[in-house]
Coordinates of C-alpha atoms in Angstrom, one line a residue:
M11 CA 15.0 63.1 37.5
S12 CA 13.2 66.3 37.8
E13 CA 15.0 69.7 37.7
A14 CA 14.6 70.4 41.5
E15 CA 16.1 66.8 42.2
G16 CA 18.9 67.5 39.8
S17 CA 19.5 70.9 41.6
K18 CA 19.7 69.1 44.9
V19 CA 22.1 66.4 44.0
N20 CA 24.4 68.9 42.4
T21 CA 24.6 71.0 46.0
V22 CA 27.3 69.1 48.0
L23 CA 27.4 71.4 50.9
E24 CA 24.8 74.0 52.3
L25 CA 24.6 76.0 55.4
A26 CA 21.0 77.1 55.9
G27 CA 20.3 79.7 58.4
V28 CA 23.5 78.9 60.4
G29 CA 24.3 80.9 63.6
R30 CA 27.1 80.6 66.1
H31 CA 27.3 82.5 69.1
F32 CA 29.6 83.3 72.2
V33 CA 28.9 84.8 75.5
Q34 CA 31.6 87.2 76.7
G35 CA 30.5 88.4 80.4
D36 CA 27.0 89.7 80.1
N37 CA 27.1 90.1 76.2
Q38 CA 26.5 87.5 73.4
I39 CA 28.8 87.9 70.4
S40 CA 27.4 86.4 67.0
I41 CA 29.7 85.3 64.9
L42 CA 27.5 84.1 62.3
D43 CA 24.0 85.2 62.2
G44 CA 21.5 83.2 59.8
A45 CA 24.3 82.6 57.3
D46 CA 23.1 80.9 54.1
F47 CA 25.7 79.3 51.7
A48 CA 25.4 76.5 48.8
L49 CA 28.3 75.0 47.4
N50 CA 28.0 72.8 44.2
A51 CA 29.6 69.8 42.8
G52 CA 33.0 70.6 40.8
E53 CA 33.0 74.3 42.2
T54 CA 35.8 76.3 43.9
V55 CA 34.8 79.2 46.3
A56 CA 37.2 81.5 47.8
L57 CA 36.1 83.0 51.1
V58 CA 37.6 86.4 51.6
A59 CA 37.3 88.3 54.7
P60 CA 39.2 90.1 57.4
S61 CA 40.6 88.2 60.3
G62 CA 38.0 88.0 63.3
T63 CA 35.1 87.9 61.1
G64 CA 34.4 84.2 61.3
K65 CA 36.1 82.5 58.4
S66 CA 37.4 79.5 60.5
T67 CA 33.9 79.5 62.4
L68 CA 32.4 79.0 59.1
L69 CA 34.9 76.2 57.9
H70 CA 34.8 74.4 61.2
L71 CA 30.8 74.4 60.9
A72 CA 30.9 73.0 57.3
G73 CA 33.6 70.5 58.5
L74 CA 31.4 69.2 61.3
L75 CA 34.1 70.2 63.7
E76 CA 31.5 72.5 65.6
R77 CA 27.8 72.4 65.9
P78 CA 25.7 75.6 65.1
D79 CA 23.6 77.1 67.6
E80 CA 20.9 77.1 65.2
G81 CA 20.2 76.3 61.5
E82 CA 21.4 73.1 59.6
V83 CA 24.7 72.0 57.9
I84 CA 23.8 69.8 55.0
I85 CA 26.4 67.6 53.1
A86 CA 25.4 65.4 50.2
G87 CA 21.9 65.9 51.0
E88 CA 22.2 64.7 54.7
S89 CA 21.2 67.0 57.4
C90 CA 24.2 66.8 60.0
S91 CA 23.8 69.2 62.9
R92 CA 21.7 66.8 65.1
L93 CA 23.4 63.7 64.1
S94 CA 25.6 61.6 66.6
D95 CA 29.0 62.4 67.2
D96 CA 30.0 58.8 65.8
R97 CA 27.9 59.4 62.2
R98 CA 29.5 63.0 62.2
T99 CA 33.0 61.7 62.5
A100 CA 32.1 58.9 59.8
I101 CA 30.9 61.7 57.4
R102 CA 34.0 63.8 58.2
R103 CA 36.4 61.0 57.4
S104 CA 34.8 59.9 54.0
E105 CA 33.3 63.2 52.7
I106 CA 35.3 66.0 53.9
G107 CA 39.2 67.0 53.6
F108 CA 41.0 69.6 55.6
V109 CA 43.9 71.8 54.9
Y110 CA 45.2 74.1 57.5
Q111 CA 47.6 77.2 57.5
F112 CA 50.0 75.0 59.3
H113 CA 50.3 71.6 57.9
H114 CA 49.7 69.5 61.0
L115 CA 51.6 66.5 59.7
L116 CA 52.6 63.7 62.0
P117 CA 56.5 64.4 62.5
E118 CA 57.4 61.0 63.2
F119 CA 56.0 59.6 60.1
S120 CA 57.3 60.3 56.4
A121 CA 55.5 62.1 53.7
L122 CA 54.1 58.7 52.0
E123 CA 53.2 57.5 55.7
N124 CA 51.2 60.9 56.5
I125 CA 49.2 60.3 53.3
M126 CA 48.6 56.6 53.9
M127 CA 47.3 57.2 57.5
P128 CA 43.8 58.2 56.8
Q129 CA 43.3 55.5 54.1
L130 CA 44.3 52.9 56.5
I131 CA 41.9 54.4 59.1
M132 CA 39.3 54.1 56.5
G133 CA 40.0 50.5 56.0
L134 CA 42.2 50.3 53.0
S135 CA 44.9 47.5 52.7
K136 CA 48.5 48.9 53.3
A137 CA 49.3 48.2 49.6
E138 CA 46.3 50.3 48.4
A139 CA 47.1 53.0 50.7
R140 CA 50.9 53.2 49.7
D141 CA 49.7 53.1 45.9
R142 CA 47.4 55.8 46.4
A143 CA 49.8 58.1 48.3
T144 CA 52.5 57.5 45.5
Q145 CA 50.3 58.6 43.0
L146 CA 49.3 61.8 44.9
L147 CA 53.1 62.5 45.7
D148 CA 53.9 62.3 42.1
Y149 CA 50.9 64.5 41.1
M150 CA 52.2 67.1 43.5
R151 CA 55.4 66.9 42.1
I152 CA 57.2 65.8 45.3
G153 CA 57.4 62.2 44.7
H154 CA 61.1 62.3 45.3
R155 CA 60.5 63.3 49.0
A156 CA 58.4 60.3 49.9
D157 CA 60.6 59.0 52.5
H158 CA 61.3 62.2 54.2
R159 CA 59.8 63.4 57.3
P160 CA 58.2 66.7 57.7
A161 CA 61.1 68.3 59.6
E162 CA 63.3 67.4 56.3
L163 CA 60.7 69.2 53.9
S164 CA 60.7 72.8 53.0
G165 CA 57.3 74.9 53.9
G166 CA 56.0 74.3 50.5
E167 CA 56.6 70.8 50.3
Q168 CA 55.1 70.2 53.6
Q169 CA 51.8 72.0 52.5
R170 CA 51.7 69.8 49.5
V171 CA 51.9 66.9 51.5
A172 CA 49.1 68.4 53.9
I173 CA 47.0 68.8 50.6
A174 CA 47.6 65.4 49.3
R175 CA 46.8 63.7 52.5
A176 CA 43.3 65.9 52.8
V177 CA 42.4 64.4 49.5
A178 CA 43.6 60.7 49.9
N179 CA 40.1 59.4 50.9
G180 CA 38.4 60.9 47.8
P181 CA 36.3 63.5 49.9
L182 CA 33.2 65.4 48.3
V183 CA 34.3 68.4 49.7
L184 CA 37.8 70.2 50.4
L185 CA 37.8 72.9 52.9
A186 CA 41.2 74.9 53.2
D187 CA 41.8 77.6 56.0
E188 CA 44.5 80.1 54.7
P189 CA 46.5 77.1 53.0
T190 CA 49.3 79.1 51.8
G191 CA 49.1 82.0 54.6
N192 CA 52.7 80.7 56.1
L193 CA 54.5 80.7 52.9
D194 CA 56.3 83.3 50.8
P195 CA 54.5 84.9 47.8
E196 CA 56.4 82.8 45.1
T197 CA 55.8 79.3 47.1
A198 CA 52.4 80.3 47.9
G199 CA 51.7 80.7 44.3
Y200 CA 52.9 77.3 43.4
V201 CA 51.3 75.5 46.1
F202 CA 48.1 77.2 45.2
E203 CA 48.5 76.1 41.5
A204 CA 49.2 72.6 42.7
L205 CA 46.0 72.7 45.0
D206 CA 43.8 74.1 42.3
A207 CA 44.7 71.5 39.7
L208 CA 44.2 68.7 41.9
V209 CA 40.9 70.1 43.0
R210 CA 39.9 70.5 39.4
Q211 CA 41.3 67.1 38.2
S212 CA 39.7 65.2 40.7
G213 CA 36.2 66.9 40.5
L214 CA 36.3 67.9 44.2
S215 CA 34.3 71.1 45.4
A216 CA 36.3 73.3 47.5
V217 CA 36.0 76.5 50.0
I218 CA 39.3 78.2 50.3
A219 CA 39.7 80.9 52.9
T220 CA 42.5 83.2 51.8
H221 CA 43.6 86.8 52.2
N222 CA 45.3 86.5 48.6
H223 CA 43.1 88.5 46.3
D224 CA 45.0 87.3 43.3
L225 CA 44.5 83.4 44.4
A226 CA 41.1 84.0 45.3
A227 CA 40.4 85.5 41.5
L228 CA 41.4 82.3 40.1
M229 CA 38.3 80.6 41.7
D230 CA 34.8 80.2 40.2
R231 CA 33.2 82.4 42.8
R232 CA 34.3 84.5 45.7
V233 CA 32.2 85.2 48.9
T234 CA 32.7 87.3 52.1
L235 CA 31.2 87.5 55.5
D236 CA 29.4 90.7 56.5
D237 CA 27.4 91.0 59.6
G238 CA 27.4 87.2 60.2
K239 CA 26.1 86.3 56.9
V240 CA 27.8 85.1 53.7
V241 CA 27.7 87.6 50.8
E242 CA 28.8 87.2 47.3
I243 CA 31.3 89.3 46.1

């Protein structure tokens, strides 16, 4: 394998000249404008930027939840911006995990069942999904809460279940949008440590948007958004 080929394989997520614009009255507002970004295998990157600068938009584009107005989103070497909705959904299910500020767990299901759900959708057997979900809950130190529904869990426990669910299908990339934003500082620190350990243990690549500079400092790189572009800090 050539050096160029090795470099290409090592990049699991790339945004190339990505733009996202919205029309407000007679004006066009550019949220992202020619943004470039690359995430390497096994790398954790903190996205630190003020509210309203486009952090969530960037994550939605990277996670194939939105399409860019221009530019390209490339995941594991595959250009995704012009793919069919079905193909984009398939990539999202298999290659991308999401964690949001609010856990978005299904309230009628237990913690274990919430983590099993994406695996069952991917076609795993119930026994395989249960085993994987149990392992993840134990890793996140909440195995004893497996049969509890979200309303019976603390905020920190809910978010740890959400993190476990996000990585249940073994994605290449984890995208997290203020995953500890709703938690008190002590709980946020504990949840972030669990997230960081899980990412590094599993060899995931992660982009984590956060306002917490102490947590951001623990990651491999920090980037921000400036005038619609991704800039290294």
